[in-house]
Each structure stands twice: as structure tokens, then as C-alpha cells.
Coordinates of C-alpha atoms in Angstrom, one line a residue:
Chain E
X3 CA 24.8 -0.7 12.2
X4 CA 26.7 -0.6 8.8
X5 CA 24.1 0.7 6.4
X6 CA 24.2 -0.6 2.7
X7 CA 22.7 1.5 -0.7
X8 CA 21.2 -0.6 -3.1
X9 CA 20.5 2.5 -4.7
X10 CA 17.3 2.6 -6.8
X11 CA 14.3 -0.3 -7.8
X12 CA 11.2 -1.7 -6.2
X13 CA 11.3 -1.3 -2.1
X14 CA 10.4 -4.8 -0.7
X15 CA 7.8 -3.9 1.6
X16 CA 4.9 -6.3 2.4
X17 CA 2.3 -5.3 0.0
X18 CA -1.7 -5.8 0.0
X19 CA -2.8 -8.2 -2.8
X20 CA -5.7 -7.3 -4.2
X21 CA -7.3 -8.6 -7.7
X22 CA -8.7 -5.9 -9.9
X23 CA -12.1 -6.2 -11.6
X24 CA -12.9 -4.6 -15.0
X25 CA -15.2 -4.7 -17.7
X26 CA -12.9 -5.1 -21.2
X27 CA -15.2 -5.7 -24.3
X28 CA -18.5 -6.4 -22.8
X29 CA -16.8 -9.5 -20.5
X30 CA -15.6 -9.5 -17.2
X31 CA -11.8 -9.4 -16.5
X32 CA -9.5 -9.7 -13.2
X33 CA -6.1 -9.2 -12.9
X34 CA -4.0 -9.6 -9.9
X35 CA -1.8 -5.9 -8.3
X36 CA 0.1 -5.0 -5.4
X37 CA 0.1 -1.3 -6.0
X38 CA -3.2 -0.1 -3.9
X39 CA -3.6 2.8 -1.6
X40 CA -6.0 4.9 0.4
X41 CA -5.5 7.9 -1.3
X42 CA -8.4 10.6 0.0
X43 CA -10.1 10.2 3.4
X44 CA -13.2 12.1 2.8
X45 CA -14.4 11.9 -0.2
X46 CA -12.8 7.7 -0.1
X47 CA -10.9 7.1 -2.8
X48 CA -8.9 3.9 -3.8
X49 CA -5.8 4.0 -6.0
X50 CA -4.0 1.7 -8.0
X51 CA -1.3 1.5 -10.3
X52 CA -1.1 -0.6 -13.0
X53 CA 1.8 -1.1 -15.8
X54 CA 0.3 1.0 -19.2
X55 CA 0.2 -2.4 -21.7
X56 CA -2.4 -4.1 -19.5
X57 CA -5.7 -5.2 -20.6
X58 CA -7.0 -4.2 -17.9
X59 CA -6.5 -0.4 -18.3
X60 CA -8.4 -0.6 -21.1
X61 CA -11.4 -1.7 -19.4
X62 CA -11.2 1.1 -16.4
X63 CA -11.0 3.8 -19.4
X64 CA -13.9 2.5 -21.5
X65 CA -16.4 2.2 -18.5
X66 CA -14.6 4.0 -16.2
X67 CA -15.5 2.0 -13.2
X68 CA -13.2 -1.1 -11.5
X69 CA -13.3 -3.1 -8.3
X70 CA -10.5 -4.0 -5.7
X71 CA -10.8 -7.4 -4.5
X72 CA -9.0 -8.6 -1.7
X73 CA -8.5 -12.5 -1.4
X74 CA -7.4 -14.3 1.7
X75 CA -5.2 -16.7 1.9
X76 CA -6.3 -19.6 0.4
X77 CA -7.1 -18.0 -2.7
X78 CA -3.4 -17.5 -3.1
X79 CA -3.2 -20.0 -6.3
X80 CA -5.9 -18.9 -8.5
X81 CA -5.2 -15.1 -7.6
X82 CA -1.8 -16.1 -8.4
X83 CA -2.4 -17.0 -11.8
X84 CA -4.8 -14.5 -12.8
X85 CA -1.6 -12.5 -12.4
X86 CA 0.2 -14.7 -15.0
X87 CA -1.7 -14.5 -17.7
X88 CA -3.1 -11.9 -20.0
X89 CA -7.1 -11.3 -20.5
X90 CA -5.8 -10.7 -23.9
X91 CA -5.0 -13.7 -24.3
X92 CA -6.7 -15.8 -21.9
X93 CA -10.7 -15.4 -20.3
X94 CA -10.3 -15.0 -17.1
X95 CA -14.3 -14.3 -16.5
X96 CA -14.5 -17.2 -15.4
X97 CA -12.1 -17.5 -12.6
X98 CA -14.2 -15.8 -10.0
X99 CA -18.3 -15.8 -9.3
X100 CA -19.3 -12.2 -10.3
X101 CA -21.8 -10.3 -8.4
X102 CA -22.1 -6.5 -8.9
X103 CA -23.0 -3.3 -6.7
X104 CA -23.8 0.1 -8.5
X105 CA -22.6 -0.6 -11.9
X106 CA -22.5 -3.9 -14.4
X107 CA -19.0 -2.9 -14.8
X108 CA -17.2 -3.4 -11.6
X109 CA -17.3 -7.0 -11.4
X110 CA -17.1 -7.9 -7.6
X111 CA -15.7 -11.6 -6.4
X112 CA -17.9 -13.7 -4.8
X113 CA -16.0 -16.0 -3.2
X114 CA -13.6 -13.4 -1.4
X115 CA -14.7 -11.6 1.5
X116 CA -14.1 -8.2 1.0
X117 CA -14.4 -6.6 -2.6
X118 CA -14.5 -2.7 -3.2
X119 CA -16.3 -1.0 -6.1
X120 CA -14.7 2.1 -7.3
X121 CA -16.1 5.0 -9.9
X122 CA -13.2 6.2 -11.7
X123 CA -12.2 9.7 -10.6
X124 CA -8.8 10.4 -12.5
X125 CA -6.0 8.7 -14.2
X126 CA -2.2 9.8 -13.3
X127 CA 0.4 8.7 -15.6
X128 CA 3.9 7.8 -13.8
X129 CA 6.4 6.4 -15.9
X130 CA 5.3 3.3 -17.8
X131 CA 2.3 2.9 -15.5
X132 CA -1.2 4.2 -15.1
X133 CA -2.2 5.4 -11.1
X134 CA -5.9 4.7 -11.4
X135 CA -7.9 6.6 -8.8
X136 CA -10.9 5.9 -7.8
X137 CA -14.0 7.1 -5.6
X138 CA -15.0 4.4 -3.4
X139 CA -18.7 3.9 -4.0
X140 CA -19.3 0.6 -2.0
X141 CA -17.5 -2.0 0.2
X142 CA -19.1 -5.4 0.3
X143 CA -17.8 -7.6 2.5
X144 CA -19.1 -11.3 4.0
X145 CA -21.3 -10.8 7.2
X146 CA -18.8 -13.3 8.8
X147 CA -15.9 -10.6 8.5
X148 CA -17.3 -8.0 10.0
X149 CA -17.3 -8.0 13.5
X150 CA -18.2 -4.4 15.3
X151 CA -19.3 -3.1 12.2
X152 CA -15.8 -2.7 10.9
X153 CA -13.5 -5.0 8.5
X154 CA -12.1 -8.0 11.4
X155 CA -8.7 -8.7 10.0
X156 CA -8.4 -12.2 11.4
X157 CA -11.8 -12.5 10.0
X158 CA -10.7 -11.4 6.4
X159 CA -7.3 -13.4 6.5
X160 CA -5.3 -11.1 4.2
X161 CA -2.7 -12.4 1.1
X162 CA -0.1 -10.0 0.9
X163 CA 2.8 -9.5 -1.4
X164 CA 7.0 -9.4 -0.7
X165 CA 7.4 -8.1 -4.4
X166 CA 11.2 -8.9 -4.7
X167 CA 11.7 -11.8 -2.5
X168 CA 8.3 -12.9 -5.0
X169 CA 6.7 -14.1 -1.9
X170 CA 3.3 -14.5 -0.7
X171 CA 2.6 -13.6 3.2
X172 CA -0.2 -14.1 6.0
X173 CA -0.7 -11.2 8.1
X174 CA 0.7 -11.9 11.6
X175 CA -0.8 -11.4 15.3
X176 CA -2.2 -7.6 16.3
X177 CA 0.5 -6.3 18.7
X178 CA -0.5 -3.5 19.8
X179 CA -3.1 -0.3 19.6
X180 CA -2.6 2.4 17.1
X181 CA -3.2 6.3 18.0
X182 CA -2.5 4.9 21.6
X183 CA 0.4 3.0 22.2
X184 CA 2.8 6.3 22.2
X185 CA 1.0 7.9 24.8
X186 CA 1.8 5.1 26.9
Chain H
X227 CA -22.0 -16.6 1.6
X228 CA -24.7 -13.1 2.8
X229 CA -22.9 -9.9 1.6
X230 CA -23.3 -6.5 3.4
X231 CA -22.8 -3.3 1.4
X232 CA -20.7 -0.7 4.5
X233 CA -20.6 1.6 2.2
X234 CA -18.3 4.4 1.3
X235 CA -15.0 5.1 3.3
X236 CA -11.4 3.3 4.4
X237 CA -11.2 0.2 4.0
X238 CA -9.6 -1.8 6.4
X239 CA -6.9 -3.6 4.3
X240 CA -3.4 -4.6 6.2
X241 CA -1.2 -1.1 5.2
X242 CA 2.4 -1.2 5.4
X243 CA 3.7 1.8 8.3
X244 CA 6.3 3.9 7.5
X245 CA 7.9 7.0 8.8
X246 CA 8.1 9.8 6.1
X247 CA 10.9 12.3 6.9
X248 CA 11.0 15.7 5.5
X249 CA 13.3 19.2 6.7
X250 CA 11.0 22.0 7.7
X251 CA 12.4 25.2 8.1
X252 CA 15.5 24.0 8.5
X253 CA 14.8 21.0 10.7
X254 CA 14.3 17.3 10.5
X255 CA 10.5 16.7 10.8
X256 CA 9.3 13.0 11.0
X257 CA 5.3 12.1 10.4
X258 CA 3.7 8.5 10.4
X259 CA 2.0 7.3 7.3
X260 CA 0.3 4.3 5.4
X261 CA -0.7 5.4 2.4
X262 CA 1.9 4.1 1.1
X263 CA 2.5 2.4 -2.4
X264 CA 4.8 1.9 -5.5
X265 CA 3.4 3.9 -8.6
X266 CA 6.1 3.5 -11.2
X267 CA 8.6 0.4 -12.2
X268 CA 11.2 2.2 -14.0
X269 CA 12.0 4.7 -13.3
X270 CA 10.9 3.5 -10.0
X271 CA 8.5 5.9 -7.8
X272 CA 7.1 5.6 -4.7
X273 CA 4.3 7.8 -3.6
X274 CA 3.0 8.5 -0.1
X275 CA -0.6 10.5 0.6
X276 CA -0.7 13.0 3.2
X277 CA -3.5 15.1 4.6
X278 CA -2.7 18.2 2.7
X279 CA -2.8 20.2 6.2
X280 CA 0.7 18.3 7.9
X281 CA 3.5 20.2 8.7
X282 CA 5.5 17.4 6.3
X283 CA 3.9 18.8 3.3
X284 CA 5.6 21.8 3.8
X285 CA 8.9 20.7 4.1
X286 CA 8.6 18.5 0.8
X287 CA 6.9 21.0 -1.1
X288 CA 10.4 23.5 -0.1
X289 CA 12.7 21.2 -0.6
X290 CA 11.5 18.6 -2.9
X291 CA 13.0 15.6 -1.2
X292 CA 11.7 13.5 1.4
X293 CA 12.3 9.7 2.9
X294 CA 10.1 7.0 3.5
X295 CA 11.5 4.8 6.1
X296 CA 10.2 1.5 7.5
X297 CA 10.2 0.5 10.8
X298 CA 10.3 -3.1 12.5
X299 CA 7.9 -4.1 15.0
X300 CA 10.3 -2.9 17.4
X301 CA 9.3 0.6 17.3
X302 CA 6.3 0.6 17.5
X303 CA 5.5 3.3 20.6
X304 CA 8.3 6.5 18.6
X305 CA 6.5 5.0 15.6
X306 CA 2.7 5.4 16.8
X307 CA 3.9 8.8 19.3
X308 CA 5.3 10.4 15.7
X309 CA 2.0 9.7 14.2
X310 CA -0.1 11.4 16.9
X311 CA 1.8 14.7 17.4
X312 CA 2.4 17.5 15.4
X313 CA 5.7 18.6 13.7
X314 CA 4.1 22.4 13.9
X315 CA 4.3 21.7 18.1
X316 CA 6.5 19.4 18.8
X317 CA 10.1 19.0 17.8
X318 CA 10.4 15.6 16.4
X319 CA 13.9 16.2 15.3
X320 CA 15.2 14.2 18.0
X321 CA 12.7 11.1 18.0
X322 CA 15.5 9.3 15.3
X323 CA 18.9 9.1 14.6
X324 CA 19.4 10.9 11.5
X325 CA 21.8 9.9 8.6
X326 CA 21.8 11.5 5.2
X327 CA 21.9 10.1 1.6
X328 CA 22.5 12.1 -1.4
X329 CA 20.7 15.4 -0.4
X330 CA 20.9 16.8 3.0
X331 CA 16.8 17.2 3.6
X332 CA 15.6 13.9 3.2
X333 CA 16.7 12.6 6.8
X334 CA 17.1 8.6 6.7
X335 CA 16.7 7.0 10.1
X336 CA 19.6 5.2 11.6
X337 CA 17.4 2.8 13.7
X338 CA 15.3 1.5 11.2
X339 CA 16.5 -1.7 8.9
X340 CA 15.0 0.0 5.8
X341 CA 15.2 3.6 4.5
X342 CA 14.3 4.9 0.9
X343 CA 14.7 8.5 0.1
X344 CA 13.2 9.7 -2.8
X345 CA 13.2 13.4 -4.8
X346 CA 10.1 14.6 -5.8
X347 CA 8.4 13.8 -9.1
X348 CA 5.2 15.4 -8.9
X349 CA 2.7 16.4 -6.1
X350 CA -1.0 15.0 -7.0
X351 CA -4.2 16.5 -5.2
X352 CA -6.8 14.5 -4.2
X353 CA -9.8 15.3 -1.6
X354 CA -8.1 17.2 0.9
X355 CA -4.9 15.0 1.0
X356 CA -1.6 15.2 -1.1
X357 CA -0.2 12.0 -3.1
X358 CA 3.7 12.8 -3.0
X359 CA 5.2 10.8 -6.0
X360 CA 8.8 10.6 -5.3
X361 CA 11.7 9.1 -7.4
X362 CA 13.6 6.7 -5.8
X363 CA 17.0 7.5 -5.8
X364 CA 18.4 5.4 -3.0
X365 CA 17.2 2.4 -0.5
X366 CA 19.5 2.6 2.5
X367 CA 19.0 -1.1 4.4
X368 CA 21.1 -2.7 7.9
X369 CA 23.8 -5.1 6.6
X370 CA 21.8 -8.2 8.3
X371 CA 18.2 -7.3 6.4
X372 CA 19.8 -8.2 2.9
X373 CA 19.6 -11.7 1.7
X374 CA 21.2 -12.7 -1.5
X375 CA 21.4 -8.9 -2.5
X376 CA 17.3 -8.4 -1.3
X377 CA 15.7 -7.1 1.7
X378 CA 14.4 -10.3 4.0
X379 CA 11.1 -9.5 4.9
X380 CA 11.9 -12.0 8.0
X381 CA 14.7 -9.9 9.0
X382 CA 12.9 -6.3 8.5
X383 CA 9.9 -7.9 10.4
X384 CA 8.2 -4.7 9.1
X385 CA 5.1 -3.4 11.2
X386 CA 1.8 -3.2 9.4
X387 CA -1.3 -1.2 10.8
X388 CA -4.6 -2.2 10.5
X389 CA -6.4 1.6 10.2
X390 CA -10.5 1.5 10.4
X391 CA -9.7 -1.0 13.8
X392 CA -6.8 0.8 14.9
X393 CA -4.3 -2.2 15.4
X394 CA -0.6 -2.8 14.3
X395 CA -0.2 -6.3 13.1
X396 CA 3.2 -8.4 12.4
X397 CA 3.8 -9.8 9.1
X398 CA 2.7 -13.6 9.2
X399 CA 5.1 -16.3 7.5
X400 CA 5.8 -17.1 3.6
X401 CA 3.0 -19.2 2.2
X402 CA 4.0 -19.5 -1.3
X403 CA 6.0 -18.2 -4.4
X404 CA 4.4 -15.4 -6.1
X405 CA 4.7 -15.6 -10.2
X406 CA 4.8 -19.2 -9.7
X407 CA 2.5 -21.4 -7.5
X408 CA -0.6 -20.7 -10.0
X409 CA 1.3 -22.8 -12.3
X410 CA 1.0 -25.8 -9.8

């Protein structure tokens, strides 16, 4: 198969949504990335990576908490625009119900299923962005997603994230088992 | 809706799977990841987080290149058998094709659609695992995956692994523009 170099930029892989929660100024603020990873196994930690202007940043840094929120599908439009527009500019407090775990810092989403409260742990600087990591000190999810005690991915009904074809995705059927499959 | 605090640990977001290839001891070594996200815009990084016992970290850490390459639903089984075997046992050298882009120890894989190989920025420690923040310096995709100069994500039909429940999921159809439909 001819292979073709685009050379270097974003890689258009399918990408988690996830809407990040943050305390800027005493008011809660969300703010809509594709940039999250496991990044530790034991102790959990959650990373992030935001662009370095974002109001956002400032929030994590001040109270040194966040949350990562992850919507399903049909939150796709508000999620969407609290992507588009700045908490500089525009309150976005009151987008989402808060509720809150450990902290009142880490507002967590009550209308999506599965939200993550993180305790900042360190910052990494890459490039123009900020890689915000973060211990993972509770995940509180919807008793009708969890099936097993464990996350139920039809359950949840993901929003994921084709950065460069600026599309929004479903996750698609389970198709097999992993750490099995290539014994077989 | 009733929420349930689970706690610390992963959390069982849809992660995108890739195959991060590295040369160790003079050898191509291939390992299965998804811990895998974009940390930097421009200059555009990607970084990948390993357990910081794998034979892969060696091989990155002596060569400062490696390749994160992403595999279609097809391949699956080499996918999930590189994932559950040991480069320090087994020889994986033979599980792909191999094809080379700028340097000659990041091997790319011939029978995947989509392969980025990156040179290492900087190595991050976190818990016991290592973030690998590479630079991007070329994405190596099949002729029939690019669409209007863009990787299709229809055409990569990439495979995605659900980790806490053990499951590799397809990518589910478009459901909207991203940067757009929260204008509607």
C-alpha cells in the first residue's frame, strides 16, 4: 500500500471528550478538551492538556483541584459550546448543575453520568500548553451506568472527538475481549 | 439521577489503541498502549505512558525515537497478542512489517493505515509509569485513509479499548460538527 507523509500536526485519532471543571474567581467554570489520559495506574492519576491562555488554567493553579467530566452523546451541543466560548468572557457556571465530592473546587456535572474529581499533583509545560496532572480522588458516576461494579460503556454512551475532520463520534459495538483475544 | 462515589483508580473512558514501536538492542520491539494523548499544538507532541518496567522504555530511553502507530479493527488479535507478551521474552520483531521514516529506530508498521513517529522531547515520571512526550516529526498514513488531505476516521476504522471492562470497541458514526453545532 503506497504510504503518504503528511509530515507533522495533530494525529486524527478518535479522541475522549471530556469537559473540564474549575473553580476561576470564586465561580464555577467548564471548558470543553480532548487531550485526557490515564497517566499512573497506582497511585490513579488523570492528565490533561490544555493550551496556556485558557481561563481555565488559572483556576487549576489557584485551587489546585479540577474535574473531568465525560458527557454522552446527547450533550454534544451544550459541551460543544462550552468549547467555543471563553469563561473570560462569558459565565459558563451556569451551563451544567454542580454537585461536588472532596473539594468546593472541583465542580462535578450533574447531568452527565460519569465525572472525575482530581487533586492537582503537577503541572508540565509542553510547548504553548499546560499537561495538568492530577491524582484521581473520586469517580462518581450514575447508578444506572454502572453495571458489575465497573463503568458499562453502552451504559455511559461516550462523545468522542475526530480533532481534524472536527467531528463528533459515538462509540461503536464491543468486538472483541482484550488481554484475551491473542491467545486465541 | 443517584450518584455513587467508585472511588480512586482507572476510569473506564473509551481510549484510543495503538502500537508504540521502539528498537531495543538493536531490534524492532513493538508494545500495546492507550495512554495515549496529544500534549502540545505547535510544535505538535504526542505523549504515550508506559509502566516504567517495559522493555519499550528501554529502547526509547537509548535511542530517543519511537512510533505510535494505530491499528484498524482488523488487527485486533497481533494487536491484543503484542499487548500481553513481553518484548524481554519474546521476539516481536516479526509481528509487523516494518518501514522506516526519518530515523532508522522508530519502526513504522506497514499494515496499519496510520503511523506517527515521533523523537523524544522529554521523559515525565509519574507513579511507577513513564509519560514519553515525543515530537512529531512525521504521520505516515495508506493512500485510501486521506480525505481531502485528512485522515478519514471511516476509513482508519481505528480500534478503541474499553480498559477497566476489558473490551475493544469500534468507532460509532459522525453525529455532529465539532466547533460548530453549539452555535445551532
Amino acid at each position: 500500500m503506497a504510504k503518504v507523509n503528511l509530515g507533522s500536526g495533530i494525529v486524527n485519532f478518535p479522541m475522549p471528550v471530556a469537559v473540564i471543571g474549575s473553580t476561576v474567581a470564586g465561580k464555577a467554570n467548564f471548558m470543553t478538551a480532548a487531550w485526557v489520559s490515564m497517566v499512573s495506574y497506582s497511585p490513579a492519576k488523570l492528565a490533561v492538556t490544555l493550551g496556556n491562555h485558557h481561563h481555565t488554567n488559572k483556576g487549576i493553579k489557584e485551587n489546585e483541584t479540577f474535574s473531568v467530566c465525560f458527557p454522552s452523546t446527547e450533550h454534544m451541543k451544550i459541551v460543544d459550546l462550552a468549547g467555543l466560548v471563553s469563561g473570560e468572557k462569558v459565565d459558563k457556571s451556569t451551563y451544567f448543575t454542580v454537585f461536588y465530592g472532596q473539594s468546593d473546587t472541583a465542580p462535578l456535572i450533574e447531568e452527565f453520568s460519569l465525572s472525575v474529581e482530581c487533586k492537582l499533583d503537577k503541572i508540565v509545560e509542553s510547548g504553548k500548553n499546560e499537561i495538568f496532572i492530577g491524582d484521581i480522588v473520586g469517580i462518581h458516576a450514575d447508578e444506572k451506568v454502572i453495571v458489575n461494579g465497573k463503568i458499562d460503556l453502552d451504559q455511559l454512551n461516550p462523545l468522542l472527538l475526530g480533532q481534524m475532520t472536527t467531528e463528533y463520534r459515538s462509540l461503536g459495538n464491543k468486538i472483541g475481549q482484550a488481554w484475551k483475544i491473542g491467545r486465541e
